CSV table of C-alpha atoms and ligand atoms in Angstrom, one decimal:
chain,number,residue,atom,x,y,z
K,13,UNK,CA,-23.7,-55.5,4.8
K,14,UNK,CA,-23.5,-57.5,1.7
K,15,UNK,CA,-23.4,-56.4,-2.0
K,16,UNK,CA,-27.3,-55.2,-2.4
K,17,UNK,CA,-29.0,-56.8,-5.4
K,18,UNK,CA,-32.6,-56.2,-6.8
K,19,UNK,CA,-33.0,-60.0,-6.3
K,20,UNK,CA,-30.5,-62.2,-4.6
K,21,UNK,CA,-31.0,-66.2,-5.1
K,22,UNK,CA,-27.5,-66.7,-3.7
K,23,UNK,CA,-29.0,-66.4,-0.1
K,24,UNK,CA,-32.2,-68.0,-1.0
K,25,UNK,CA,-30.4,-71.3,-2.6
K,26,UNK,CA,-28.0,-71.8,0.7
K,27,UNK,CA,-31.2,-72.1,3.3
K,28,UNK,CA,-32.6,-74.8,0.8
K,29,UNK,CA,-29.0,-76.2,-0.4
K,30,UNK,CA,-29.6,-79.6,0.8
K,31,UNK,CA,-32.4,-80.2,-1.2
K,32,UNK,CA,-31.8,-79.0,-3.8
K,33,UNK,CA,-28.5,-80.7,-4.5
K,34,UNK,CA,-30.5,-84.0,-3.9
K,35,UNK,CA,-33.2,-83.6,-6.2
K,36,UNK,CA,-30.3,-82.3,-8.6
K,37,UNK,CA,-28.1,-85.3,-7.7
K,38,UNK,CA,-31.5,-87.7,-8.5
K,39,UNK,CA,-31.8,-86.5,-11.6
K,40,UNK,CA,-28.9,-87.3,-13.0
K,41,UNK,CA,-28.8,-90.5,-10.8
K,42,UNK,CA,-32.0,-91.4,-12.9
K,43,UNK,CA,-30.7,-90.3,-16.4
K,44,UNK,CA,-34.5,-89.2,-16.8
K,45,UNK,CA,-33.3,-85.9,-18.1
K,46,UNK,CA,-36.5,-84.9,-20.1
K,47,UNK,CA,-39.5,-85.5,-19.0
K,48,UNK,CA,-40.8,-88.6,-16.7
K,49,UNK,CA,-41.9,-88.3,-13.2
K,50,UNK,CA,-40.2,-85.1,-12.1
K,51,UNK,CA,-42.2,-83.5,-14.4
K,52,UNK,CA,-45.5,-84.8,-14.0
K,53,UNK,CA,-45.6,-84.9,-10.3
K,54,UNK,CA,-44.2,-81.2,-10.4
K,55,UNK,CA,-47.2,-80.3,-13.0
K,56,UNK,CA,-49.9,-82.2,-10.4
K,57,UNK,CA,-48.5,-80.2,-7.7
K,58,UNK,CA,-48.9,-76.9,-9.5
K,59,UNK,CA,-53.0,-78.3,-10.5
K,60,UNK,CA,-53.5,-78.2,-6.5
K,61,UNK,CA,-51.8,-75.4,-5.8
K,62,UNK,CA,-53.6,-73.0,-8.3
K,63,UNK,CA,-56.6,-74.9,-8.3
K,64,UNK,CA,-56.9,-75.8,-12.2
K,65,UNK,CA,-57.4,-79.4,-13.0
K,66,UNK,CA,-54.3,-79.3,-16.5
K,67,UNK,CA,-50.8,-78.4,-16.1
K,68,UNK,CA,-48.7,-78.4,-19.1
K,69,UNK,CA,-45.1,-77.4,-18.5
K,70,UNK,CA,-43.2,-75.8,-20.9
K,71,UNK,CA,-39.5,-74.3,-21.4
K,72,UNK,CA,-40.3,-70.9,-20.6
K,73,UNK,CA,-43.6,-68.5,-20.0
K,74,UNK,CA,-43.1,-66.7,-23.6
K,75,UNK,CA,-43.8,-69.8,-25.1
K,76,UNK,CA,-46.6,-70.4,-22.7
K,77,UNK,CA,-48.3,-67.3,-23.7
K,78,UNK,CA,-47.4,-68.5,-27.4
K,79,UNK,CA,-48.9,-72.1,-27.0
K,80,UNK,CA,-52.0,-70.9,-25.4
K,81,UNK,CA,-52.7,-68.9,-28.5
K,82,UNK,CA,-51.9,-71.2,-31.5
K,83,UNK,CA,-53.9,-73.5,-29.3
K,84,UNK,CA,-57.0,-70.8,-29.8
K,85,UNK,CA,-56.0,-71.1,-34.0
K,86,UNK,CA,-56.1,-67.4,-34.1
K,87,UNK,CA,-55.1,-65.8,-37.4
K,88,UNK,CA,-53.9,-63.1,-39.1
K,89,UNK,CA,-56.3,-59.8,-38.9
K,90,UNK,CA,-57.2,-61.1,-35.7
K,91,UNK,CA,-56.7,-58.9,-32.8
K,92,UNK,CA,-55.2,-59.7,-29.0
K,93,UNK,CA,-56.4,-56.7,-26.4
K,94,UNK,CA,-53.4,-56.4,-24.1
K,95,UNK,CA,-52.0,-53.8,-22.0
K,96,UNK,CA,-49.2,-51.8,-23.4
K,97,UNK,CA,-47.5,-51.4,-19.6
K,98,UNK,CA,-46.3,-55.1,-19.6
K,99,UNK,CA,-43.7,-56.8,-20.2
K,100,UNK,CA,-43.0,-57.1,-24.2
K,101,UNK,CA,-43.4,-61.0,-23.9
K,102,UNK,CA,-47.0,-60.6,-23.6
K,103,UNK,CA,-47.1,-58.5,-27.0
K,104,UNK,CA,-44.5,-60.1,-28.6
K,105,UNK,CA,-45.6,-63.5,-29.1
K,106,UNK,CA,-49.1,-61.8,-30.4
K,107,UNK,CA,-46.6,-60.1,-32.9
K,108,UNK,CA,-44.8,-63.2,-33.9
K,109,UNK,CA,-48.4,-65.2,-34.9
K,110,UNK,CA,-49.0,-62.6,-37.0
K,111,UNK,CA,-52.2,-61.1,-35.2
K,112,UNK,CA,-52.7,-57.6,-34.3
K,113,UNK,CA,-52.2,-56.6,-30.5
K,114,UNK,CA,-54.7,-54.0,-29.8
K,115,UNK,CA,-53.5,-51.9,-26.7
K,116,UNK,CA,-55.5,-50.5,-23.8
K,117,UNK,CA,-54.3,-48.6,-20.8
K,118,UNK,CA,-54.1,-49.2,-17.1
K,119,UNK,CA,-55.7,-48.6,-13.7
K,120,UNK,CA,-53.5,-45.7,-12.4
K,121,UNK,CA,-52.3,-47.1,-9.2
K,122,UNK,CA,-53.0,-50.8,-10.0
K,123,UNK,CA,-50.9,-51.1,-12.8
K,124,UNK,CA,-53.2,-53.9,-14.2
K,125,UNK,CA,-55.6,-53.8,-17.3
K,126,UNK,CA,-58.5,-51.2,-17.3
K,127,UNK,CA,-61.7,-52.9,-17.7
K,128,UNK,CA,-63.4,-49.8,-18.7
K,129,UNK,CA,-60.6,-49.2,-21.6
K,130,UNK,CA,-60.9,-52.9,-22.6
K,131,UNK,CA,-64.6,-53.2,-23.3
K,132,UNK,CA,-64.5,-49.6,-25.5
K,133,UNK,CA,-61.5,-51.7,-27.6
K,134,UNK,CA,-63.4,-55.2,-28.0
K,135,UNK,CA,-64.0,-55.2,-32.1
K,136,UNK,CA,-65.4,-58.2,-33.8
K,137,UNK,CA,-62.0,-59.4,-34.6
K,138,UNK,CA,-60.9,-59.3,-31.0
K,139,UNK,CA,-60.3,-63.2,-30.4
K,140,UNK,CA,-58.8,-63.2,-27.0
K,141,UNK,CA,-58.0,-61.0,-23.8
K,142,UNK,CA,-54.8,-60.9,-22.0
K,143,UNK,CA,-54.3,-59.6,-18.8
K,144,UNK,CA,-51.1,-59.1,-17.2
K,145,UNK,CA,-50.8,-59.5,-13.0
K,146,UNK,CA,-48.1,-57.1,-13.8
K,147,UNK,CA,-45.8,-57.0,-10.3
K,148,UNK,CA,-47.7,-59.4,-8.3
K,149,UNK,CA,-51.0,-57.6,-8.4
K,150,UNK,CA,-54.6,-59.4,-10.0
K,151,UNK,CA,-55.9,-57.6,-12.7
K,152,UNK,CA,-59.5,-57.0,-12.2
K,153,UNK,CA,-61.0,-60.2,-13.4
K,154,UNK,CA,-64.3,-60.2,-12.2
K,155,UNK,CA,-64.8,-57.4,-14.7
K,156,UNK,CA,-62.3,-58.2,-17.3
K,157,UNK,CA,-64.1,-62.0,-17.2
K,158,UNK,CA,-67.6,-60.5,-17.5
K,159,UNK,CA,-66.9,-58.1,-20.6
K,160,UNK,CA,-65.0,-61.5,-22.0
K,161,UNK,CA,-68.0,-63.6,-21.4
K,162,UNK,CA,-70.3,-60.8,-22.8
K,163,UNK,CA,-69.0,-61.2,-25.9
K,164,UNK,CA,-67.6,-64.7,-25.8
K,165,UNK,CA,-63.8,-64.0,-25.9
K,166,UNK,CA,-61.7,-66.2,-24.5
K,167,UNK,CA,-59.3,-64.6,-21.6
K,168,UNK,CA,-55.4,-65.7,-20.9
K,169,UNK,CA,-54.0,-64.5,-17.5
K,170,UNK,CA,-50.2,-63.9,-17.9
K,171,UNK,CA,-49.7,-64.9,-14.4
K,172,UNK,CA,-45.8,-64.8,-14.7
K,173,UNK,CA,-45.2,-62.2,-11.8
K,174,UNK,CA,-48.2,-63.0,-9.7
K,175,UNK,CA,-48.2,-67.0,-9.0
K,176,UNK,CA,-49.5,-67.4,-5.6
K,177,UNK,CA,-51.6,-64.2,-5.4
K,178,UNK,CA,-54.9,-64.0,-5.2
K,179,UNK,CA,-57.8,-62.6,-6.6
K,180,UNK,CA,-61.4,-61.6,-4.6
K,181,UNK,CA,-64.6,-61.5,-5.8
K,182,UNK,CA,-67.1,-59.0,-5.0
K,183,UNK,CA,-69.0,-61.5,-2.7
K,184,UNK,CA,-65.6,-62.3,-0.9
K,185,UNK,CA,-64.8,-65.7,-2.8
K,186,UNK,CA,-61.2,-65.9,-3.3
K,187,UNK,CA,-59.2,-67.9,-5.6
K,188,UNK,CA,-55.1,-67.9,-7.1
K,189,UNK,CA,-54.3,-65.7,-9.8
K,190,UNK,CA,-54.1,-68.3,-12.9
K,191,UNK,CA,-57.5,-69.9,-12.2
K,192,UNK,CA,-59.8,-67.8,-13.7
K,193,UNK,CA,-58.7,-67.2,-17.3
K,194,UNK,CA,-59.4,-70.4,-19.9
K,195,UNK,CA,-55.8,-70.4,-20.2
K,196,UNK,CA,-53.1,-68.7,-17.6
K,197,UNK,CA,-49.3,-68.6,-18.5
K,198,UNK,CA,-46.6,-68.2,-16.0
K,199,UNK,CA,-43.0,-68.3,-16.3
K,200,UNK,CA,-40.3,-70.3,-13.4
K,201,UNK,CA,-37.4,-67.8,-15.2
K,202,UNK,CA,-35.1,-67.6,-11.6
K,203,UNK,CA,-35.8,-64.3,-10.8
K,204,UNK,CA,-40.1,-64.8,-11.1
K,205,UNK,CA,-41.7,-65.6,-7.0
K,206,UNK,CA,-41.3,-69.2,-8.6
K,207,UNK,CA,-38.4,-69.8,-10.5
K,208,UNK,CA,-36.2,-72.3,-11.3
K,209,UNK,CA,-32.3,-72.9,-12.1
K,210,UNK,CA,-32.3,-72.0,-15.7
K,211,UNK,CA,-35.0,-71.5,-18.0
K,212,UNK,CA,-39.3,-72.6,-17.9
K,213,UNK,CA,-42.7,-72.2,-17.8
K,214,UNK,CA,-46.1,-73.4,-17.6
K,215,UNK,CA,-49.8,-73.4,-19.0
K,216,UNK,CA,-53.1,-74.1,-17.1
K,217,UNK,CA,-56.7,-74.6,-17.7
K,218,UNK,CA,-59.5,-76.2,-16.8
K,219,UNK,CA,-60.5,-77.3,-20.1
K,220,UNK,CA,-59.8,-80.8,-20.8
K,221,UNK,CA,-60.2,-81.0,-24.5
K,222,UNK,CA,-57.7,-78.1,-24.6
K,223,UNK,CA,-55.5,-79.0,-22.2
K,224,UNK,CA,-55.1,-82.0,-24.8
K,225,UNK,CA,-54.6,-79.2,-27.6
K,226,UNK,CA,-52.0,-77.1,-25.7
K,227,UNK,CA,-50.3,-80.3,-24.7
K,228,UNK,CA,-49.8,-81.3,-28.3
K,229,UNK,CA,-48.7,-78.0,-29.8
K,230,UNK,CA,-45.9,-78.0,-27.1
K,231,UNK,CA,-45.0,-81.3,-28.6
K,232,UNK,CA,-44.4,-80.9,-31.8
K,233,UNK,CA,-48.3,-81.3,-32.8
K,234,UNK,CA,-47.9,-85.1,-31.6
K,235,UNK,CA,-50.5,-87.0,-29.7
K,236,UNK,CA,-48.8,-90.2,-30.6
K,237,UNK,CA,-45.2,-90.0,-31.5
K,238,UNK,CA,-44.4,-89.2,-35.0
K,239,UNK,CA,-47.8,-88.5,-36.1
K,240,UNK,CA,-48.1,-84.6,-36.1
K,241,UNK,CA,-51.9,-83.7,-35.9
K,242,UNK,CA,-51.1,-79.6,-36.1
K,243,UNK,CA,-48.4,-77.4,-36.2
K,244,UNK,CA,-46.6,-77.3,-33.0
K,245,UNK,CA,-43.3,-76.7,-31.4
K,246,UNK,CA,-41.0,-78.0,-29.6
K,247,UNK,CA,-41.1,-76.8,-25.3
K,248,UNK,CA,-40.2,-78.7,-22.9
K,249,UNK,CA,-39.7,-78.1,-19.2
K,250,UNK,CA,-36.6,-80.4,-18.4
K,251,UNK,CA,-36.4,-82.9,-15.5
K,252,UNK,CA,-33.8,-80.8,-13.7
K,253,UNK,CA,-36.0,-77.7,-13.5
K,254,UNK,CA,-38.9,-79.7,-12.7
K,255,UNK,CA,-37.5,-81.4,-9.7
K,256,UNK,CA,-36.1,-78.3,-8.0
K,257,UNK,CA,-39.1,-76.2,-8.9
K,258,UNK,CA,-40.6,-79.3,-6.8
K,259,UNK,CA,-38.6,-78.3,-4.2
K,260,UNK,CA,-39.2,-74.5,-4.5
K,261,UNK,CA,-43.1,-74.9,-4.5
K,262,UNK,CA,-43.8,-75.9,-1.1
K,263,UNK,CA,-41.9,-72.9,0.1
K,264,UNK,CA,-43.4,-70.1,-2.1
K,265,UNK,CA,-46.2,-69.2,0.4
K,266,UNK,CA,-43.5,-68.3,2.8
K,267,UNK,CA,-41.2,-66.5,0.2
K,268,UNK,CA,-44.4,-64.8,-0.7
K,269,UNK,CA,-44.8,-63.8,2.9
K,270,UNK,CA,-41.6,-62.6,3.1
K,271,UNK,CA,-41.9,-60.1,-0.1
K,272,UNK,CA,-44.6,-58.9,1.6
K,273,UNK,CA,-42.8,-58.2,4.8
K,274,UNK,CA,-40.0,-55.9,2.7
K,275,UNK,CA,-43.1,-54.5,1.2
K,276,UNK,CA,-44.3,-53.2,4.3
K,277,UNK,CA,-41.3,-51.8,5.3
K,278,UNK,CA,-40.8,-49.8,2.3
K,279,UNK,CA,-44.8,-48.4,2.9
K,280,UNK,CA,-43.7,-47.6,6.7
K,281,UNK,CA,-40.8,-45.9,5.1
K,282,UNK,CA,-42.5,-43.8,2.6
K,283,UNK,CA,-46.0,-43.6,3.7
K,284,UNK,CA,-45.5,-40.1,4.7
K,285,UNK,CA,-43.6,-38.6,1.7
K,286,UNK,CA,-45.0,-36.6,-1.0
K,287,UNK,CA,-42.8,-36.9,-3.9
K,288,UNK,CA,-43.2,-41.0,-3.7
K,289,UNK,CA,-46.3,-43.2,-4.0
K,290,UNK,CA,-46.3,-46.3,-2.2
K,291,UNK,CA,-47.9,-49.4,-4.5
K,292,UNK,CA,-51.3,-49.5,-4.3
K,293,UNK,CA,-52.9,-52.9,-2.5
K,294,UNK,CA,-55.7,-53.4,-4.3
K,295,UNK,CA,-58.8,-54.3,-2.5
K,296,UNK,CA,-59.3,-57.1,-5.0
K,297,UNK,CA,-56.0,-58.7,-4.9
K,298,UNK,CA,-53.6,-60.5,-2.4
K,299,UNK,CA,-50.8,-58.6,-3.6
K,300,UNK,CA,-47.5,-60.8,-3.8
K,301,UNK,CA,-44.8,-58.1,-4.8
K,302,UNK,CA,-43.0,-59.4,-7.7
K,303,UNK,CA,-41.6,-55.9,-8.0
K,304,UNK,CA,-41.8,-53.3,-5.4
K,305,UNK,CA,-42.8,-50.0,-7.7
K,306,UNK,CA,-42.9,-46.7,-6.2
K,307,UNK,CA,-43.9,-43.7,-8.1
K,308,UNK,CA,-42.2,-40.5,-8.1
K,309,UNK,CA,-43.4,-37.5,-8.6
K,310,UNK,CA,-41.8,-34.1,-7.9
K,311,UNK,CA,-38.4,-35.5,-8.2
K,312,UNK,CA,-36.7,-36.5,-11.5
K,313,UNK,CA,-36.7,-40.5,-11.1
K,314,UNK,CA,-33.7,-41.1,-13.4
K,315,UNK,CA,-31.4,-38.7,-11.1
K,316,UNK,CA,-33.0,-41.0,-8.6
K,317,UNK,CA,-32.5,-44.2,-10.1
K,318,UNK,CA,-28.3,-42.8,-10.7
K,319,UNK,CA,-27.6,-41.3,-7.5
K,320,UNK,CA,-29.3,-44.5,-6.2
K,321,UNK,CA,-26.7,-47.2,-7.6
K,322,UNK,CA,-24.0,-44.6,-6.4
K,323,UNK,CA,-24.8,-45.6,-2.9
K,324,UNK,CA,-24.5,-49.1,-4.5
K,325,UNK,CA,-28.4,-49.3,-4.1
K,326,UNK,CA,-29.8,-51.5,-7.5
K,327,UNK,CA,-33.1,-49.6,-8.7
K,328,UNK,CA,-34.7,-50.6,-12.3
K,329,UNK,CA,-37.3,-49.3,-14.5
K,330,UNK,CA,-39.9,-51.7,-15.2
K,331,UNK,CA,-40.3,-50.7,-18.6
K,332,UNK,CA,-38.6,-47.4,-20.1
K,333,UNK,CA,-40.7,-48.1,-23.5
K,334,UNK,CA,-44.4,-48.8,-23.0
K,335,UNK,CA,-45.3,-51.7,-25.7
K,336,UNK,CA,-46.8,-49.7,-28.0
K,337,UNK,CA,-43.8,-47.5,-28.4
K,338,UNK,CA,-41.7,-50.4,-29.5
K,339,UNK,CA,-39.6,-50.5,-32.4
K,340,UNK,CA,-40.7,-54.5,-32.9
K,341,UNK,CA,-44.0,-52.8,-33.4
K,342,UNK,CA,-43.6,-50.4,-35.9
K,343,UNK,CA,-45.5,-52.4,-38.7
K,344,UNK,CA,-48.4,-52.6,-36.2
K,345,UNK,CA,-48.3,-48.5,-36.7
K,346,UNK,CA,-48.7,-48.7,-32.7
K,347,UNK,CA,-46.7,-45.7,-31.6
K,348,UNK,CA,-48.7,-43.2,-32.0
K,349,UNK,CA,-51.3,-44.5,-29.7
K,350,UNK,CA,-52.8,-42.6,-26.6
K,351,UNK,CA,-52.6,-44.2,-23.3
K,352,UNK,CA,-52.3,-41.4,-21.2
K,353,UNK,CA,-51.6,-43.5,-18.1
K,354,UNK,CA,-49.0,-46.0,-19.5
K,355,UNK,CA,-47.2,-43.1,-20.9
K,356,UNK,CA,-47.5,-41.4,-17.9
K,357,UNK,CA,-46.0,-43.9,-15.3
K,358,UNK,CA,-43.0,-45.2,-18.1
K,359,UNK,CA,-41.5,-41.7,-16.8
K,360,UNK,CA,-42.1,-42.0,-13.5
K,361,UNK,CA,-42.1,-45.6,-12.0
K,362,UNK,CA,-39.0,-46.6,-10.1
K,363,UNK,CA,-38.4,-50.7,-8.4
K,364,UNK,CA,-36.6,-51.1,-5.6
K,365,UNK,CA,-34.7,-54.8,-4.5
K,366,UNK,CA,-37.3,-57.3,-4.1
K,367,UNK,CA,-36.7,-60.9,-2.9
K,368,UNK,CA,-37.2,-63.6,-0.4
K,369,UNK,CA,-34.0,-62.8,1.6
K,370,UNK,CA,-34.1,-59.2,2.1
K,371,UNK,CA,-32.7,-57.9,5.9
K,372,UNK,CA,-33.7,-55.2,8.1
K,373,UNK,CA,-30.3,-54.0,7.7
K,374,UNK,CA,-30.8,-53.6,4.2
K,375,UNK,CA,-34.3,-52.6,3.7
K,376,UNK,CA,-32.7,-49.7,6.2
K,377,UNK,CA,-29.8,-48.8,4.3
K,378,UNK,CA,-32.2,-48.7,1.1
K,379,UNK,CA,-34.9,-46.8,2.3
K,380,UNK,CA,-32.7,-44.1,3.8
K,381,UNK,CA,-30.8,-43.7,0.3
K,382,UNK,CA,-33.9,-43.1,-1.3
K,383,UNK,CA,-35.4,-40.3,1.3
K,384,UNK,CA,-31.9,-39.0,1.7
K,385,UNK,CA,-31.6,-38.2,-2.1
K,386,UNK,CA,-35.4,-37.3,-2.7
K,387,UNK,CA,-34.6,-34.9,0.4
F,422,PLP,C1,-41.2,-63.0,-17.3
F,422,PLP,C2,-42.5,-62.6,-18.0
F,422,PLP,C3,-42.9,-63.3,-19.2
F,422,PLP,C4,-42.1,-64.3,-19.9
F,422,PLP,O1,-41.5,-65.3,-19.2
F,422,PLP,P1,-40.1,-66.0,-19.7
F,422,PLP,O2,-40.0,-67.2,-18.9
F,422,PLP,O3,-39.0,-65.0,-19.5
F,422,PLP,O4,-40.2,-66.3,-21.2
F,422,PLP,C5,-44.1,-63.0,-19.7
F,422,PLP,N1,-44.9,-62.1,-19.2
F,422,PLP,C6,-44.5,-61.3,-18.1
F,422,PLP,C7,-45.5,-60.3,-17.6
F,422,PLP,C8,-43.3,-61.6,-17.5
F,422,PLP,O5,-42.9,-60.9,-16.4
């Protein structure tokens, strides 16, 4: 058995290796290294695939997040609701306009943004909603869109570890996560269900007259060069990215599929243990296993997590420090906060290798590690 990784491109890149290499090898054939038809034809592909009608790509899905809201004009003593059990990218660019992120907790076994907690934390400052499809899962956005809308607050998905889920309406319409918010944000970083060769990232909507704003601010507040309309900044997806990303698209359904598969075979695994708690499939959401996250209860998870990467088994805690416990935060006056379940499942989630290439071999080897040291 090869050296087990939580995510292994190596494998992935040599079943795709003649591909890729060409639309590499065109690239610099075409000397069209920023921008130009890679670029575009990659962002019209993305449109179809998500089912919004603006792509704008950018060089990375912090600055997607970012862009979508300078692009709102929010201010200082505004305030973003997000949840605290994210990644800090989601908080952190909220931090860096200046604005105040407002935390709320999370559905217990969905991992996603309470919708109960977010309508007791809307004030009238509160000028947009961002919920995370934290480890492949939909947040509930039939109810996070309908407290939104009840109070006219505009809603950004962070879509980053779910593109190509789904989400499901009560009356059974479904559509891809990153189509419902005004604004949805992912990020191609190589280790994301989409990524690319380096860094990027990506903003959608279905708003034209924004799509126009977001598209200036990540070009330097320019609608015609050299005449800067607004402050903007400078992120650019480069041609590179773009044209294996092109590559990458057509297959995500299928490497999708095949984290779901590994999924599976970690619930067989665990289903009947009682210290672990398999991730919960939502009945809203086509889950598309960014991370695998068990819980563990009854067992210390950090012995877990050691004794795992003895056996040369890679585990990772996705996050040690909830958001709002974050030193970055500290003139926020965040820590003290009470989110019960956030603070509850930073001590006791554990993620197991999840990728496209995983083997029954390995998925074998892991599991067995796992109920052998949890005994
Ligand atoms: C990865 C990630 C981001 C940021 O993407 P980058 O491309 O690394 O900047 C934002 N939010 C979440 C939830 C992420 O997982």
């Amino acid at each position: 058995m090869q050296h087990l990784q939580m995510v292994d491109l190596k494998r992935q890149y040599q079943k795709i290796k003649p591909e890729i290499d060409t639309a590499i090898q065109g690239v610099i054939d075409s000397t069209l290294f920023i921008g130009g038809t890679e670029v575009n034809a990659l962002a019209g592909e993305l449109a179809t695939y998500v089912g919004v009608k603006h792509v704008i790509p950018c060089a990375n899905g912090t600055d997607a997040l970012q862009i979508a809201l300078m692009a709102l004009d929010l201010k200082r003593g505004d305030e973003v609701i997000t949840p605290s059990f994210t990644y800090i990218a989601t908080v952190e660019v909220v931090a860096l306009l200046g604005i105040t992120p407002v935390f709320v907790d999370v559905h217990p076994d969905a991992f996603t943004m309470d919708p109960e907690a977010l309508r007791k934390a809307i004030t009238p400052r509160t000028k947009a909603i961002i919920p995370v499809h934290l480890y492949g899962q939909s947040a509930e956005m039939e109810a996070i869109m309908s407290v939104a809308a009840e109070h006219g607050i505009p809603v950004i998905e962070d879509n980053a570890q779910a593109i190509g889920g789904s989400y499901t309406y009560a009356d059974g319409r479904t559509v891809k996560t990153g189509s419902m918010g005004l604004i949805s944000c992912t990020s191609f970083f190589p280790s994301k269900n989409l990524g690319c060769y380096g860094d990027g990232g990506a903003i959608f909507t279905n708003d034209d007259a924004l799509a126009e704003k977001l598209r200036m601010i990540a070009n330097h507040g320019q609608k015609v060069r050299y005449y800067h309309e607004m402050v903007g900044c400078n992120s650019r997806l480069d041609a590179m990215q773009a044209a294996i990303l092109r590559v990458k698209l057509p297959h995500l359904d299928a490497y999708n599929a095949a984290r779901r598969a590994a999924a599976d075979f970690y619930d067989n695994a665990f289903a009947q243990h009682t210290k672990l708690t398999t991730p919960y499939r939502a009945p809203w959401s086509h889950h598309v296993f960014h991370q695998y996250t068990l819980k563990v209860n009854g067992f210390d998870r950090d012995e877990l997590h050691q004794q795992l990467a003895a056996r040369g088994v890679p585990s990772m805690i996705y996050y040690p420090v909830p958001c709002h416990k974050q030193a970055m935060l500290k003139p926020w006056g965040t820590e003290n906060m009470v989110l019960p379940v956030t603070d509850a499942l930073n001590g006791c989630v554990i993620s197991l290798p999840m990728h496209t290439e995983l083997t029954t071999e390995e998925l074998t080897y892991i599991t067995q590690a796992v109920l052998d040291i949890i005994g």
